[in-house]
């Protein structure tokens, strides 16, 4: 137990200081193996790589197709077209709400949250400037729209955080719809009202929009020049809607659904045909890094599971008083925070404990859908400073942790944790 604890602390601390999880996870897995008297090389080539390969085998097509779809939506201008239309309808006076809805629609439609950040940021910059809203609120606004409820809670989301639990609990993307909707409302409404409150407070202090660095200004100008050539927003909506409908209404496999979404985006943008090959190549390359990051973390979980005395740890975790959903939520939230990745943290927990939670669900009579939804929601409820997606967002916006993490903490930790607790309560009384 001490060896595993040391490994977890090292993983969290070193990830916080920017060490890549790709090589850090196997290194720390070796530390765990050594401290538990296991052969380091055998553990790496055996348990670690088996967990790594199994996850990659199961999920690489989804990662790749999702990344390609997002890249095609971005390069054709379809993602920006959707975002621009939504923010225009909402109005510049409600800039935060417009950005929130635009980000949420794109994420729920299957666009990668990283692509959403790049597509929506220039529009957000222009809206915040027009409304004289401090740029420090841009990161928490995008976190709320792309990193929280549409990623983990809204039933039917094609995001990987909503798909991973399916393999362990034999569920569907629509698992526990009532819990998912309630959790989504808590995060979306709670987050929006908090940001509106923060906007008002900053205005009272005389803090408004301040021009970013020259690089960001140039990006904004470039975006404004390209807006003329963006495709029809209603046609741009179609691939997003089709993916969700195929996945949930017709129960078409996510791989087929994504392929249809990609092809439809291409068909609707024939003038961009020369750029399709480049978009596909770039998306595929990006998917490799994304899946290796997550698989590396899952491999660490496989090593933890192989520790001789792991059964003592599972007994301790399973022995947490109350519903087994509490144990699942705590361990998932903790590991997601440690690894700086929602999918990576959830992968570690479900790889190590998924079968036990499955058996507990059967024994306790708690619906397996509740375990799916709670794992998903909890995975996005601890966005710490070293979170990979957050670091990308801050790099794109040019905002520092000091300027915005306080608000990100409320949006990405406090409110999602409340949503997780409420979800557990609902599941405990039989409402899913």
Coordinates of C-alpha atoms in Angstrom, one line a residue:
X1 CA 0.0 0.0 0.0
X2 CA 2.9 2.4 0.8
X3 CA 4.5 1.6 -2.5
X4 CA 1.3 2.4 -4.4
X5 CA 0.8 5.6 -2.3
X6 CA 4.4 6.8 -3.1
X7 CA 3.8 6.1 -6.8
X8 CA 0.6 8.1 -6.8
X9 CA 2.2 11.1 -5.1
X10 CA 5.1 11.0 -7.5
X11 CA 2.8 10.8 -10.5
X12 CA 0.8 13.8 -9.3
X13 CA 3.7 16.0 -8.3
X14 CA 5.9 15.3 -11.4
X15 CA 2.9 15.7 -13.7
X16 CA 2.2 19.0 -12.1
X17 CA 5.7 20.1 -12.9
X18 CA 5.2 19.3 -16.6
X19 CA 6.6 15.8 -16.9
X20 CA 4.8 14.0 -19.8
X21 CA 2.6 11.2 -18.7
X22 CA 3.7 9.1 -21.7
X23 CA 7.1 8.3 -20.1
X24 CA 6.3 9.3 -16.5
X25 CA 3.6 6.6 -16.1
X26 CA 5.8 3.6 -17.0
X27 CA 8.6 5.1 -14.9
X28 CA 6.4 5.4 -11.8
X29 CA 4.9 2.0 -12.5
X30 CA 8.5 0.7 -12.3
X31 CA 8.9 2.4 -8.9
X32 CA 5.6 0.8 -7.7
X33 CA 6.9 -2.6 -8.9
X34 CA 10.3 -2.2 -7.2
X35 CA 8.7 -1.2 -3.9
X36 CA 6.5 -4.2 -4.0
X37 CA 9.2 -6.7 -4.8
X38 CA 8.1 -7.3 -8.4
X39 CA 10.5 -7.7 -11.3
X40 CA 10.6 -4.3 -12.9
X41 CA 11.3 -5.4 -16.5
X42 CA 8.8 -8.3 -16.4
X43 CA 6.2 -5.9 -14.9
X44 CA 6.8 -3.4 -17.7
X45 CA 6.7 -5.8 -20.6
X46 CA 3.9 -7.8 -19.0
X47 CA 1.2 -6.1 -16.9
X48 CA 2.0 -2.5 -17.9
X49 CA 2.1 -3.1 -21.7
X50 CA -0.9 -5.4 -21.5
X51 CA -3.0 -2.7 -20.0
X52 CA -1.6 -0.2 -22.5
X53 CA -2.3 -2.4 -25.5
X54 CA -5.7 -3.5 -24.4
X55 CA -6.9 0.1 -24.0
X56 CA -5.4 1.2 -27.3
X57 CA -6.9 -1.8 -29.1
X58 CA -10.3 -0.9 -27.7
X59 CA -10.3 2.8 -28.1
X60 CA -7.9 3.9 -30.8
X61 CA -10.5 4.0 -33.6
X62 CA -12.7 6.3 -31.5
X63 CA -9.8 8.6 -30.6
X64 CA -8.6 8.8 -34.2
X65 CA -12.0 9.3 -35.8
X66 CA -13.0 11.9 -33.2
X67 CA -9.8 13.8 -33.8
X68 CA -10.3 13.7 -37.6
X69 CA -13.9 14.8 -37.3
X70 CA -12.9 17.7 -35.1
X71 CA -10.0 18.7 -37.4
X72 CA -12.3 18.6 -40.5
X73 CA -14.9 20.6 -38.7
X74 CA -12.3 23.2 -37.8
X75 CA -10.5 23.4 -41.1
X76 CA -13.7 23.7 -43.2
X77 CA -14.8 26.5 -40.9
X78 CA -17.9 24.5 -39.9
X79 CA -17.1 24.7 -36.1
X80 CA -16.6 28.4 -36.3
X81 CA -19.7 28.9 -38.3
X82 CA -21.8 27.1 -35.6
X83 CA -20.1 29.1 -32.8
X84 CA -20.6 32.4 -34.6
X85 CA -24.2 31.8 -35.3
X86 CA -25.0 30.8 -31.7
X87 CA -23.2 33.8 -30.2
X88 CA -24.9 36.1 -32.7
X89 CA -28.4 34.7 -31.7
X90 CA -27.6 35.0 -28.0
X91 CA -26.3 38.6 -28.4
X92 CA -23.2 40.4 -27.5
X93 CA -24.6 41.6 -24.2
X94 CA -24.7 38.0 -23.0
X95 CA -21.3 37.1 -24.3
X96 CA -20.5 34.5 -21.6
X97 CA -23.8 32.6 -22.3
X98 CA -23.2 32.7 -26.0
X99 CA -19.7 31.2 -25.7
X100 CA -20.9 28.7 -23.2
X101 CA -23.7 27.4 -25.5
X102 CA -21.4 27.4 -28.6
X103 CA -18.8 25.4 -26.8
X104 CA -21.4 23.0 -25.4
X105 CA -23.0 22.4 -28.7
X106 CA -19.7 21.6 -30.4
X107 CA -18.6 19.3 -27.7
X108 CA -21.9 17.4 -27.5
X109 CA -21.8 17.0 -31.3
X110 CA -18.5 15.1 -31.0
X111 CA -15.9 17.8 -31.6
X112 CA -12.8 17.4 -29.5
X113 CA -12.6 19.9 -26.6
X114 CA -9.1 20.9 -27.8
X115 CA -10.6 21.8 -31.3
X116 CA -13.4 23.6 -29.5
X117 CA -10.8 25.8 -27.7
X118 CA -9.0 26.8 -30.9
X119 CA -12.3 27.3 -32.8
X120 CA -14.2 29.3 -30.2
X121 CA -11.4 31.3 -28.7
X122 CA -11.1 34.0 -31.4
X123 CA -14.9 34.5 -31.4
X124 CA -14.8 34.7 -27.6
X125 CA -12.1 37.3 -27.7
X126 CA -14.2 39.5 -30.0
X127 CA -17.3 39.1 -27.9
X128 CA -15.6 39.8 -24.6
X129 CA -14.0 42.9 -26.2
X130 CA -17.4 44.2 -27.4
X131 CA -19.0 43.5 -24.0
X132 CA -16.0 44.8 -22.1
X133 CA -15.6 41.6 -20.1
X134 CA -12.2 40.8 -18.5
X135 CA -10.2 38.2 -20.5
X136 CA -9.5 36.4 -17.2
X137 CA -13.0 35.0 -17.4
X138 CA -12.3 33.4 -20.8
X139 CA -10.6 30.2 -19.4
X140 CA -13.4 29.4 -16.9
X141 CA -16.1 30.1 -19.5
X142 CA -14.5 27.6 -22.0
X143 CA -13.9 25.1 -19.2
X144 CA -17.6 25.2 -18.4
X145 CA -18.7 24.9 -22.0
X146 CA -16.3 22.2 -23.2
X147 CA -14.7 20.5 -20.2
X148 CA -17.6 19.7 -17.9
X149 CA -21.2 18.7 -18.4
X150 CA -21.2 18.0 -22.2
X151 CA -18.1 15.8 -21.7
X152 CA -19.2 13.8 -18.8
X153 CA -22.9 14.2 -17.8
X154 CA -25.2 14.9 -20.7
X155 CA -26.8 11.6 -21.8
X156 CA -25.7 10.5 -25.2
X157 CA -22.5 12.5 -25.5
X158 CA -20.0 10.9 -27.9
X159 CA -17.1 12.2 -25.9
X160 CA -14.7 9.4 -24.8
X161 CA -15.4 10.1 -21.1
X162 CA -19.0 9.0 -21.6
X163 CA -18.0 6.0 -23.7
X164 CA -15.2 4.3 -21.6
X165 CA -17.6 3.0 -18.8
X166 CA -19.7 1.2 -21.4
X167 CA -17.0 -1.6 -21.7
X168 CA -17.0 -2.2 -17.9
X169 CA -20.7 -1.9 -17.1
X170 CA -22.4 -3.1 -20.4
X171 CA -24.3 0.2 -20.8
X172 CA -25.0 2.7 -23.5
X173 CA -24.1 6.4 -24.0
X174 CA -27.6 7.2 -22.7
X175 CA -26.9 5.6 -19.3
X176 CA -28.7 7.0 -16.3
X177 CA -30.4 9.9 -18.2
X178 CA -32.1 11.5 -15.2
X179 CA -28.9 11.6 -13.2
X180 CA -27.1 12.9 -16.2
X181 CA -29.6 15.7 -16.9
X182 CA -29.7 16.8 -13.3
X183 CA -25.9 16.8 -13.0
X184 CA -25.7 18.8 -16.3
X185 CA -28.1 21.4 -15.0
X186 CA -26.2 21.8 -11.8
X187 CA -22.9 22.3 -13.7
X188 CA -24.3 24.4 -16.5
X189 CA -26.6 26.7 -14.5
X190 CA -24.4 26.8 -11.4
X191 CA -21.4 27.6 -13.6
X192 CA -23.1 30.3 -15.6
X193 CA -24.6 32.1 -12.6
X194 CA -21.2 32.0 -10.9
X195 CA -19.5 33.5 -14.0
X196 CA -22.2 36.2 -14.3
X197 CA -21.6 37.0 -10.6
X198 CA -17.9 37.3 -11.3
X199 CA -18.4 39.5 -14.3
X200 CA -20.5 41.8 -12.2
X201 CA -17.9 42.0 -9.4
X202 CA -15.1 42.8 -11.9
X203 CA -17.2 45.5 -13.5
X204 CA -17.8 47.0 -10.1
X205 CA -14.1 47.1 -9.5
X206 CA -13.6 48.8 -12.9
X207 CA -11.9 45.8 -14.4
X208 CA -12.8 45.2 -18.1
X209 CA -11.3 44.0 -21.3
X210 CA -7.6 44.5 -21.8
X211 CA -6.0 43.8 -25.2
X212 CA -4.0 40.6 -25.4
X213 CA -0.5 40.3 -26.8
X214 CA 0.2 41.1 -30.4
X215 CA 0.1 37.4 -31.4
X216 CA -3.5 37.0 -30.1
X217 CA -4.5 40.3 -31.8
X218 CA -3.2 39.0 -35.1
X219 CA -5.1 35.7 -34.6
X220 CA -8.3 37.7 -34.0
X221 CA -7.8 39.8 -37.1
X222 CA -7.1 36.7 -39.2
X223 CA -10.3 35.1 -37.9
X224 CA -12.4 38.1 -38.7
X225 CA -11.0 38.1 -42.3
X226 CA -11.9 34.4 -42.7
X227 CA -15.5 34.8 -41.4
X228 CA -16.7 35.8 -44.8
X229 CA -15.9 32.3 -46.2
X230 CA -17.3 30.2 -43.3
X231 CA -20.0 27.8 -44.5
X232 CA -23.7 28.0 -43.8
X233 CA -24.3 27.5 -40.0
X234 CA -27.4 25.3 -40.5
X235 CA -25.6 23.0 -42.8
X236 CA -22.6 23.0 -40.4
X237 CA -25.0 21.8 -37.6
X238 CA -26.0 18.7 -39.5
X239 CA -22.9 16.5 -38.9
X240 CA -23.1 17.3 -35.1
X241 CA -26.8 16.3 -35.0
X242 CA -26.3 13.2 -37.2
X243 CA -23.6 11.8 -35.0
X244 CA -25.7 12.1 -31.8
X245 CA -28.8 10.7 -33.5
X246 CA -27.0 7.7 -35.0
X247 CA -25.3 6.9 -31.8
X248 CA -28.3 7.2 -29.5
X249 CA -31.6 6.9 -31.5
X250 CA -30.4 4.2 -33.9
X251 CA -27.7 2.7 -31.6
X252 CA -25.2 2.8 -34.4
X253 CA -21.6 2.1 -33.2
X254 CA -19.6 5.2 -32.4
X255 CA -17.1 4.3 -35.1
X256 CA -19.7 4.2 -37.8
X257 CA -21.4 7.3 -36.5
X258 CA -18.1 9.2 -36.6
X259 CA -17.3 8.1 -40.1
X260 CA -20.7 9.3 -41.3
X261 CA -20.1 12.6 -39.5
X262 CA -16.7 13.1 -41.2
X263 CA -18.0 12.2 -44.7
X264 CA -21.1 14.4 -44.3
X265 CA -18.8 17.4 -43.3
X266 CA -16.8 16.8 -46.4
X267 CA -19.8 16.5 -48.7
X268 CA -21.3 19.7 -47.3
X269 CA -18.0 21.6 -47.9
X270 CA -16.9 20.6 -51.5
X271 CA -15.0 23.8 -52.0
X272 CA -12.5 22.7 -49.2
X273 CA -11.8 19.4 -50.9
X274 CA -8.1 20.2 -51.5
X275 CA -7.6 20.6 -47.7
X276 CA -9.3 17.3 -46.7
X277 CA -6.2 15.2 -46.9
X278 CA -4.2 17.6 -44.7
X279 CA -7.0 17.7 -42.1
X280 CA -7.2 13.9 -42.0
X281 CA -3.5 13.6 -41.6
X282 CA -3.3 16.2 -38.9
X283 CA -6.3 14.7 -37.0
X284 CA -4.8 11.2 -37.1
X285 CA -1.4 12.5 -35.8
X286 CA -3.1 14.3 -33.0
X287 CA -5.0 11.2 -32.1
X288 CA -1.8 9.2 -31.6
X289 CA -0.6 11.6 -28.9
X290 CA -4.0 11.7 -27.2
X291 CA -4.5 7.9 -27.0
X292 CA -0.9 7.2 -25.9
X293 CA -1.3 9.7 -23.0
X294 CA -4.4 7.9 -21.8
X295 CA -3.2 4.4 -22.5
X296 CA 0.0 5.2 -20.5
X297 CA -2.1 6.1 -17.5
X298 CA -4.2 2.9 -17.9
X299 CA -1.0 0.9 -18.0
X300 CA -0.1 2.3 -14.6
X301 CA -3.5 1.2 -13.4
X302 CA -2.8 -2.3 -14.6
X303 CA 0.5 -2.4 -12.6
X304 CA -1.3 -1.2 -9.5
X305 CA -3.8 -4.0 -10.0
X306 CA -1.0 -6.6 -10.3
X307 CA 0.6 -5.6 -6.9
X308 CA 0.4 -8.7 -4.7
X309 CA -1.4 -7.0 -1.9
X310 CA -3.8 -5.1 -4.2
X311 CA -6.7 -7.0 -2.7
X312 CA -6.1 -5.2 0.6
X313 CA -6.5 -1.8 -1.2
X314 CA -9.6 -2.9 -3.0
X315 CA -11.1 -4.1 0.3
X316 CA -10.3 -0.7 1.8
X317 CA -11.8 1.2 -1.1
X318 CA -14.9 -1.1 -1.3
X319 CA -15.2 -0.8 2.5
X320 CA -15.9 2.9 2.4
X321 CA -19.2 3.3 4.3
X322 CA -22.4 4.0 2.3
X323 CA -23.1 3.3 -1.3
X324 CA -20.4 1.7 -3.4
X325 CA -21.0 4.7 -5.7
X326 CA -19.2 6.8 -3.1
X327 CA -16.1 4.7 -3.4
X328 CA -16.2 4.8 -7.2
X329 CA -16.7 8.6 -7.3
X330 CA -13.8 9.3 -4.8
X331 CA -11.3 7.0 -6.5
X332 CA -12.2 8.2 -10.0
X333 CA -12.1 11.9 -9.1
X334 CA -8.8 11.4 -7.2
X335 CA -7.1 9.5 -10.1
X336 CA -8.4 12.0 -12.7
X337 CA -6.8 14.8 -10.6
X338 CA -3.6 12.9 -10.1
X339 CA -3.1 12.1 -13.8
X340 CA -4.4 15.5 -15.1
X341 CA -6.7 13.6 -17.4
X342 CA -10.4 12.7 -17.0
X343 CA -10.2 9.7 -19.4
X344 CA -6.8 8.6 -18.0
X345 CA -7.9 8.7 -14.4
X346 CA -11.2 6.9 -15.1
X347 CA -9.2 4.3 -17.2
X348 CA -6.9 3.6 -14.2
X349 CA -9.8 3.1 -11.8
X350 CA -12.0 1.0 -14.1
X351 CA -9.1 -1.1 -15.3
X352 CA -8.2 -1.9 -11.6
X353 CA -11.7 -2.0 -10.0
X354 CA -14.3 -2.1 -12.8
X355 CA -15.0 -5.8 -12.3
X356 CA -15.4 -5.4 -8.6
X357 CA -17.8 -2.4 -9.1
X358 CA -19.7 -4.5 -11.6
X359 CA -20.1 -7.3 -9.0
X360 CA -21.1 -4.8 -6.3
X361 CA -23.7 -3.3 -8.5
X362 CA -25.3 -6.8 -9.1
X363 CA -25.0 -7.7 -5.4
X364 CA -26.4 -4.3 -4.1
X365 CA -29.2 -4.0 -6.7
X366 CA -27.9 -0.6 -7.8
X367 CA -28.4 -0.1 -11.5
X368 CA -25.3 -0.5 -13.6
X369 CA -26.2 2.7 -15.4
X370 CA -25.7 4.6 -12.2
X371 CA -22.1 3.3 -12.0
X372 CA -21.5 4.4 -15.6
X373 CA -22.8 7.9 -15.0
X374 CA -21.2 8.5 -11.7
X375 CA -17.8 7.4 -13.0
X376 CA -18.1 9.7 -16.0
X377 CA -19.2 12.8 -14.0
X378 CA -16.6 12.2 -11.3
X379 CA -13.8 11.9 -13.8
X380 CA -14.3 15.6 -14.8
X381 CA -14.7 16.9 -11.2
X382 CA -11.1 17.6 -10.3
X383 CA -9.5 19.9 -12.8
X384 CA -6.2 20.7 -11.1
X385 CA -3.5 23.2 -12.3
X386 CA -1.5 20.5 -14.1
X387 CA -4.5 19.2 -16.1
X388 CA -3.4 18.8 -19.7
X389 CA -6.5 20.3 -21.3
X390 CA -6.3 23.3 -19.0
X391 CA -2.6 23.9 -19.8
X392 CA -3.5 24.0 -23.5
X393 CA -6.3 26.4 -22.9
X394 CA -4.2 28.8 -20.9
X395 CA -1.5 28.6 -23.5
X396 CA -4.0 29.5 -26.2
X397 CA -5.6 32.4 -24.3
X398 CA -2.4 33.8 -22.8
X399 CA -3.9 33.8 -19.4
X400 CA -2.0 32.6 -16.3
X401 CA -3.0 30.3 -13.5
X402 CA -2.7 33.2 -11.1
X403 CA -5.2 35.3 -13.1
X404 CA -7.9 32.6 -13.7
X405 CA -7.4 29.4 -11.7
X406 CA -9.5 30.6 -8.8
X407 CA -12.5 30.7 -11.1
X408 CA -11.5 27.5 -12.9
X409 CA -11.4 25.8 -9.5
X410 CA -15.1 26.7 -8.9
X411 CA -16.2 25.7 -12.4
X412 CA -14.0 22.6 -12.7
X413 CA -13.9 21.2 -9.1
X414 CA -16.5 22.6 -6.7
X415 CA -19.6 22.6 -8.9
X416 CA -18.9 19.3 -10.6
X417 CA -18.3 17.7 -7.2
X418 CA -21.7 19.0 -6.0
X419 CA -23.2 17.4 -9.2
X420 CA -21.5 14.1 -8.4
X421 CA -22.8 14.1 -4.8
X422 CA -26.4 14.8 -6.0
X423 CA -26.0 12.1 -8.6
X424 CA -25.0 9.6 -5.9
X425 CA -28.0 10.6 -3.8
X426 CA -30.4 10.1 -6.8
X427 CA -29.0 6.7 -7.6
X428 CA -29.2 5.6 -4.0
X429 CA -32.9 6.3 -3.8
X430 CA -33.4 4.6 -7.1
X431 CA -33.7 7.5 -9.5
X432 CA -31.5 7.1 -12.5

